[in-house]
């Protein structure tokens, strides 16, 4: 987990409210990622970034948006949270290639009531 | 959809025994990675094997890759209670610009 932090670590919110999760890395990595982890599904990629202001969709991007205004910060926003977005969210960062080793944050447990 | 699928889903062994878990994938890859996740924590990278490699070692870990069978195995020798964790394989599909993770093998090492 060294070098990558996520905030908040736990959040409970209500359906229909906006939620923003934050990821901060100190490794100067070019690539950053947001995943969600659900029982039976492993990790699924939501969005990723390959540079400041450069982002792309992953496998499960519907209902999520991201922004990256600085190399070290990557934000994940749920515009209007739904119960199906209850999950554990992991941020990761990596180096020169999208398929290089990824370094993961400690995760954020989000519950949408 | 998941590119890599681990087998078995769960494995329970005694301390000191070897643990073997397998990963199968569907399309051609550039490399395959294994990660470990302790309960309540993020994933930690263990080892990366490239498509032109057949075997790789790192400490008590041994990874093999058979591209003709589209499969990989992770062997942990002389297991310890601290090895208790979930283990995931991750593949790049070659054309897609992302890693795809399997659903993991839950390893329990009993003291």
mmCIF file of C-alpha atoms in Angstrom:
data_model
loop_
_atom_site.group_PDB
_atom_site.id
_atom_site.type_symbol
_atom_site.label_atom_id
_atom_site.label_comp_id
_atom_site.label_asym_id
_atom_site.label_seq_id
_atom_site.Cartn_x
_atom_site.Cartn_y
_atom_site.Cartn_z
ATOM 1 C CA UNK A 1 0.000 0.000 0.000
ATOM 2 C CA UNK A 2 3.009 2.276 0.289
ATOM 3 C CA UNK A 3 2.743 5.436 -1.779
ATOM 4 C CA UNK A 4 -0.972 5.209 -2.551
ATOM 5 C CA UNK A 5 -3.702 6.461 -0.285
ATOM 6 C CA UNK A 6 -7.457 6.507 -0.643
ATOM 7 C CA UNK A 7 -10.050 8.624 1.100
ATOM 8 C CA UNK A 8 -12.418 8.079 2.665
ATOM 9 C CA UNK A 9 -11.733 4.507 3.764
ATOM 10 C CA UNK A 10 -15.380 3.898 4.626
ATOM 11 C CA UNK A 11 -18.519 5.692 3.514
ATOM 12 C CA UNK A 12 -22.226 5.131 3.925
ATOM 13 C CA UNK A 13 -24.522 7.159 1.720
ATOM 14 C CA UNK A 14 -28.072 7.167 0.441
ATOM 15 C CA UNK A 15 -29.388 6.353 -3.006
ATOM 16 C CA UNK A 16 -29.350 9.354 -5.305
ATOM 17 C CA UNK A 17 -26.569 11.279 -3.582
ATOM 18 C CA UNK A 18 -23.308 12.149 -5.318
ATOM 19 C CA UNK A 19 -20.135 10.564 -3.991
ATOM 20 C CA UNK A 20 -16.484 11.316 -4.731
ATOM 21 C CA UNK A 21 -13.650 8.981 -3.855
ATOM 22 C CA UNK A 22 -10.088 10.228 -3.857
ATOM 23 C CA UNK A 23 -6.832 8.514 -4.720
ATOM 24 C CA UNK A 24 -3.413 10.038 -4.148
ATOM 25 C CA UNK A 25 -0.066 8.544 -5.207
ATOM 26 C CA UNK A 26 3.440 9.730 -4.502
ATOM 27 C CA UNK A 27 5.246 7.484 -7.004
ATOM 28 C CA UNK A 28 4.918 9.805 -10.005
ATOM 29 C CA UNK A 29 3.279 6.963 -11.916
ATOM 30 C CA UNK A 30 1.800 7.785 -15.284
ATOM 31 C CA UNK A 31 -1.104 5.338 -15.081
ATOM 32 C CA UNK A 32 -3.839 5.275 -12.462
ATOM 33 C CA UNK A 33 -6.849 3.006 -12.163
ATOM 34 C CA UNK A 34 -10.126 2.587 -10.344
ATOM 35 C CA UNK A 35 -11.478 -0.908 -9.725
ATOM 36 C CA UNK A 36 -14.416 -2.293 -7.846
ATOM 37 C CA UNK A 37 -14.323 -5.627 -6.065
ATOM 38 C CA UNK A 38 -17.434 -7.670 -5.473
ATOM 39 C CA UNK A 39 -17.825 -11.266 -4.277
ATOM 40 C CA UNK A 40 -17.596 -13.689 -7.182
ATOM 41 C CA UNK A 41 -16.429 -11.041 -9.643
ATOM 42 C CA UNK A 42 -12.848 -10.373 -8.680
ATOM 43 C CA UNK A 43 -11.630 -6.909 -9.608
ATOM 44 C CA UNK A 44 -13.317 -5.095 -12.436
ATOM 45 C CA UNK A 45 -11.872 -1.983 -14.033
ATOM 46 C CA UNK A 46 -14.064 1.107 -13.904
ATOM 47 C CA UNK A 47 -11.873 3.795 -15.481
ATOM 48 C CA UNK A 48 -8.214 4.424 -15.922
ATOM 49 C CA UNK A 49 -5.961 7.356 -16.707
ATOM 50 C CA UNK A 50 -2.799 7.430 -18.794
ATOM 51 C CA UNK A 51 -1.868 10.999 -17.975
ATOM 52 C CA UNK A 52 -3.191 14.298 -16.695
ATOM 53 C CA UNK A 53 -6.615 14.877 -18.229
ATOM 54 C CA UNK A 54 -6.316 11.615 -20.215
ATOM 55 C CA UNK A 55 -8.811 8.971 -19.158
ATOM 56 C CA UNK A 56 -10.573 5.989 -20.668
ATOM 57 C CA UNK A 57 -13.400 3.653 -19.775
ATOM 58 C CA UNK A 58 -13.025 0.211 -18.323
ATOM 59 C CA UNK A 59 -15.327 -2.779 -18.186
ATOM 60 C CA UNK A 60 -17.908 -1.315 -15.787
ATOM 61 C CA UNK A 61 -17.868 2.444 -16.349
ATOM 62 C CA UNK A 62 -21.622 3.162 -16.458
ATOM 63 C CA UNK A 63 -22.641 5.456 -13.609
ATOM 64 C CA UNK A 64 -19.089 6.555 -12.881
ATOM 65 C CA UNK A 65 -16.918 9.458 -13.991
ATOM 66 C CA UNK A 66 -13.299 10.300 -13.257
ATOM 67 C CA UNK A 67 -10.990 13.256 -13.332
ATOM 68 C CA UNK A 68 -7.254 13.695 -13.154
ATOM 69 C CA UNK A 69 -6.037 17.261 -12.865
ATOM 70 C CA UNK A 70 -2.629 16.379 -11.387
ATOM 71 C CA UNK A 71 -0.326 13.402 -11.826
ATOM 72 C CA UNK A 72 -0.756 12.387 -8.214
ATOM 73 C CA UNK A 73 -4.551 12.612 -7.880
ATOM 74 C CA UNK A 74 -7.327 10.562 -9.470
ATOM 75 C CA UNK A 75 -10.951 11.141 -8.470
ATOM 76 C CA UNK A 76 -13.857 8.756 -8.946
ATOM 77 C CA UNK A 77 -17.344 10.245 -8.877
ATOM 78 C CA UNK A 78 -20.673 8.513 -8.608
ATOM 79 C CA UNK A 79 -23.043 11.189 -9.880
ATOM 80 C CA UNK A 80 -26.125 9.590 -8.318
ATOM 81 C CA UNK A 81 -25.289 6.591 -6.190
ATOM 82 C CA UNK A 82 -27.343 3.394 -6.505
ATOM 83 C CA UNK A 83 -27.455 0.318 -4.285
ATOM 84 C CA UNK A 84 -25.721 -1.679 -7.051
ATOM 85 C CA UNK A 85 -22.672 0.522 -6.506
ATOM 86 C CA UNK A 86 -22.217 -0.799 -2.985
ATOM 87 C CA UNK A 87 -18.744 -2.302 -3.228
ATOM 88 C CA UNK A 88 -15.118 -2.030 -2.226
ATOM 89 C CA UNK A 89 -13.254 0.384 -4.477
ATOM 90 C CA UNK A 90 -9.536 0.116 -5.110
ATOM 91 C CA UNK A 91 -7.258 2.628 -6.687
ATOM 92 C CA UNK A 92 -4.010 1.545 -8.279
ATOM 93 C CA UNK A 93 -1.126 3.192 -10.064
ATOM 94 C CA UNK A 94 1.507 1.897 -12.427
ATOM 95 C CA UNK A 95 4.378 2.834 -14.622
ATOM 96 C CA UNK A 96 5.091 3.184 -18.289
ATOM 97 C CA UNK A 97 2.635 0.683 -19.686
ATOM 98 C CA UNK A 98 -0.916 -0.200 -18.902
ATOM 99 C CA UNK A 99 0.178 -3.800 -18.365
ATOM 100 C CA UNK A 100 3.066 -3.088 -16.035
ATOM 101 C CA UNK A 101 2.935 -3.944 -12.357
ATOM 102 C CA UNK A 102 0.176 -2.111 -10.540
ATOM 103 C CA UNK A 103 0.391 -0.852 -6.964
ATOM 104 C CA UNK A 104 -2.824 -0.806 -5.016
ATOM 105 C CA UNK A 105 -4.262 1.433 -2.356
ATOM 106 C CA UNK A 106 -5.961 0.078 0.774
ATOM 107 C CA UNK A 107 -9.492 0.359 -0.605
ATOM 108 C CA UNK A 108 -12.677 2.267 0.181
ATOM 109 C CA UNK A 109 -15.733 0.410 1.402
ATOM 110 C CA UNK A 110 -18.827 2.173 0.061
ATOM 111 C CA UNK A 111 -22.330 1.308 1.167
ATOM 112 C CA UNK A 112 -25.302 2.824 -0.646
ATOM 113 C CA UNK A 113 -28.550 2.471 1.281
ATOM 114 C CA UNK B 1 -15.871 -10.487 -18.879
ATOM 115 C CA UNK B 2 -13.003 -12.123 -17.040
ATOM 116 C CA UNK B 3 -9.925 -13.123 -18.997
ATOM 117 C CA UNK B 4 -8.302 -15.162 -16.241
ATOM 118 C CA UNK B 5 -10.042 -17.767 -14.136
ATOM 119 C CA UNK B 6 -8.367 -19.284 -11.089
ATOM 120 C CA UNK B 7 -8.753 -22.841 -9.930
ATOM 121 C CA UNK B 8 -9.503 -23.961 -7.284
ATOM 122 C CA UNK B 9 -11.714 -21.256 -5.798
ATOM 123 C CA UNK B 10 -10.598 -22.271 -2.326
ATOM 124 C CA UNK B 11 -7.662 -24.309 -1.025
ATOM 125 C CA UNK B 12 -6.864 -25.350 2.526
ATOM 126 C CA UNK B 13 -3.508 -26.909 3.426
ATOM 127 C CA UNK B 14 -1.281 -27.523 6.432
ATOM 128 C CA UNK B 15 1.705 -25.342 7.169
ATOM 129 C CA UNK B 16 4.792 -26.675 5.432
ATOM 130 C CA UNK B 17 2.896 -28.157 2.505
ATOM 131 C CA UNK B 18 3.066 -26.799 -1.034
ATOM 132 C CA UNK B 19 0.140 -24.903 -2.509
ATOM 133 C CA UNK B 20 -0.632 -24.899 -6.216
ATOM 134 C CA UNK B 21 -3.218 -22.727 -7.881
ATOM 135 C CA UNK B 22 -4.006 -22.430 -11.549
ATOM 136 C CA UNK B 23 -5.131 -19.730 -13.921
ATOM 137 C CA UNK B 24 -6.667 -20.210 -17.346
ATOM 138 C CA UNK B 25 -7.251 -17.476 -19.864
ATOM 139 C CA UNK B 26 -8.929 -17.138 -23.229
ATOM 140 C CA UNK B 27 -6.996 -14.882 -25.589
ATOM 141 C CA UNK B 28 -3.352 -14.272 -26.403
ATOM 142 C CA UNK B 29 -1.405 -12.309 -23.834
ATOM 143 C CA UNK B 30 1.779 -10.269 -23.518
ATOM 144 C CA UNK B 31 2.268 -11.145 -19.886
ATOM 145 C CA UNK B 32 0.547 -12.671 -16.891
ATOM 146 C CA UNK B 33 0.818 -11.430 -13.329
ATOM 147 C CA UNK B 34 -0.001 -12.884 -9.937
ATOM 148 C CA UNK B 35 -1.178 -10.779 -7.017
ATOM 149 C CA UNK B 36 -1.917 -11.516 -3.372
ATOM 150 C CA UNK B 37 -4.632 -9.900 -1.274
ATOM 151 C CA UNK B 38 -4.738 -10.224 2.472
ATOM 152 C CA UNK B 39 -8.126 -9.815 4.085
ATOM 153 C CA UNK B 40 -9.232 -6.177 4.114
ATOM 154 C CA UNK B 41 -6.184 -4.970 2.196
ATOM 155 C CA UNK B 42 -5.254 -3.960 -1.320
ATOM 156 C CA UNK B 43 -3.588 -6.285 -3.796
ATOM 157 C CA UNK B 44 0.155 -6.784 -3.747
ATOM 158 C CA UNK B 45 2.108 -7.731 -6.843
ATOM 159 C CA UNK B 46 3.960 -11.048 -6.576
ATOM 160 C CA UNK B 47 5.428 -11.901 -9.941
ATOM 161 C CA UNK B 48 5.133 -11.172 -13.657
ATOM 162 C CA UNK B 49 5.845 -13.707 -16.385
ATOM 163 C CA UNK B 50 6.068 -12.707 -20.026
ATOM 164 C CA UNK B 51 4.568 -14.693 -22.874
ATOM 165 C CA UNK B 52 8.018 -15.827 -24.068
ATOM 166 C CA UNK B 53 8.915 -17.215 -20.641
ATOM 167 C CA UNK B 54 7.953 -20.666 -19.412
ATOM 168 C CA UNK B 55 8.968 -20.532 -15.755
ATOM 169 C CA UNK B 56 9.945 -17.943 -13.222
ATOM 170 C CA UNK B 57 10.998 -18.074 -9.584
ATOM 171 C CA UNK B 58 10.855 -15.574 -6.767
ATOM 172 C CA UNK B 59 11.752 -16.834 -3.310
ATOM 173 C CA UNK B 60 9.240 -19.565 -2.421
ATOM 174 C CA UNK B 61 7.140 -18.767 -5.488
ATOM 175 C CA UNK B 62 7.337 -20.607 -8.776
ATOM 176 C CA UNK B 63 5.208 -19.578 -11.728
ATOM 177 C CA UNK B 64 4.814 -21.488 -14.958
ATOM 178 C CA UNK B 65 3.175 -20.387 -18.167
ATOM 179 C CA UNK B 66 1.929 -22.619 -20.962
ATOM 180 C CA UNK B 67 0.736 -20.409 -23.795
ATOM 181 C CA UNK B 68 -0.363 -23.403 -25.885
ATOM 182 C CA UNK B 69 -2.815 -24.361 -23.140
ATOM 183 C CA UNK B 70 -3.488 -20.760 -22.159
ATOM 184 C CA UNK B 71 -2.770 -21.540 -18.539
ATOM 185 C CA UNK B 72 -0.464 -20.606 -15.691
ATOM 186 C CA UNK B 73 0.225 -22.066 -12.294
ATOM 187 C CA UNK B 74 1.491 -20.519 -9.079
ATOM 188 C CA UNK B 75 3.306 -22.797 -6.661
ATOM 189 C CA UNK B 76 4.040 -21.682 -3.115
ATOM 190 C CA UNK B 77 6.507 -24.005 -1.458
ATOM 191 C CA UNK B 78 6.790 -24.684 2.271
ATOM 192 C CA UNK B 79 3.689 -22.635 2.995
ATOM 193 C CA UNK B 80 3.301 -20.575 6.156
ATOM 194 C CA UNK B 81 0.261 -19.317 8.020
ATOM 195 C CA UNK B 82 1.171 -15.841 6.765
ATOM 196 C CA UNK B 83 0.548 -17.039 3.194
ATOM 197 C CA UNK B 84 -3.168 -17.186 3.980
ATOM 198 C CA UNK B 85 -4.699 -14.789 1.458
ATOM 199 C CA UNK B 86 -6.517 -14.594 -1.848
ATOM 200 C CA UNK B 87 -4.404 -14.991 -4.960
ATOM 201 C CA UNK B 88 -5.341 -13.460 -8.291
ATOM 202 C CA UNK B 89 -3.959 -13.814 -11.772
ATOM 203 C CA UNK B 90 -4.141 -10.858 -14.115
ATOM 204 C CA UNK B 91 -3.670 -10.857 -17.848
ATOM 205 C CA UNK B 92 -3.428 -8.279 -20.562
ATOM 206 C CA UNK B 93 -5.338 -9.325 -23.618
ATOM 207 C CA UNK B 94 -2.737 -7.964 -26.011
ATOM 208 C CA UNK B 95 -4.957 -5.545 -27.842
ATOM 209 C CA UNK B 96 -6.816 -4.058 -24.895
ATOM 210 C CA UNK B 97 -4.986 -1.484 -22.817
ATOM 211 C CA UNK B 98 -5.847 -2.923 -19.451
ATOM 212 C CA UNK B 99 -5.291 -5.834 -17.105
ATOM 213 C CA UNK B 100 -8.117 -8.246 -16.438
ATOM 214 C CA UNK B 101 -8.227 -10.012 -13.080
ATOM 215 C CA UNK B 102 -9.667 -13.404 -12.285
ATOM 216 C CA UNK B 103 -11.967 -14.020 -9.333
ATOM 217 C CA UNK B 104 -9.174 -15.462 -7.204
ATOM 218 C CA UNK B 105 -8.192 -18.503 -5.155
ATOM 219 C CA UNK B 106 -8.677 -18.253 -1.395
ATOM 220 C CA UNK B 107 -5.730 -20.025 0.253
ATOM 221 C CA UNK B 108 -5.892 -20.989 3.909
ATOM 222 C CA UNK B 109 -2.738 -22.327 5.538
ATOM 223 C CA UNK B 110 -3.469 -24.045 8.823
ATOM 224 C CA UNK B 111 -0.829 -23.916 11.561
#
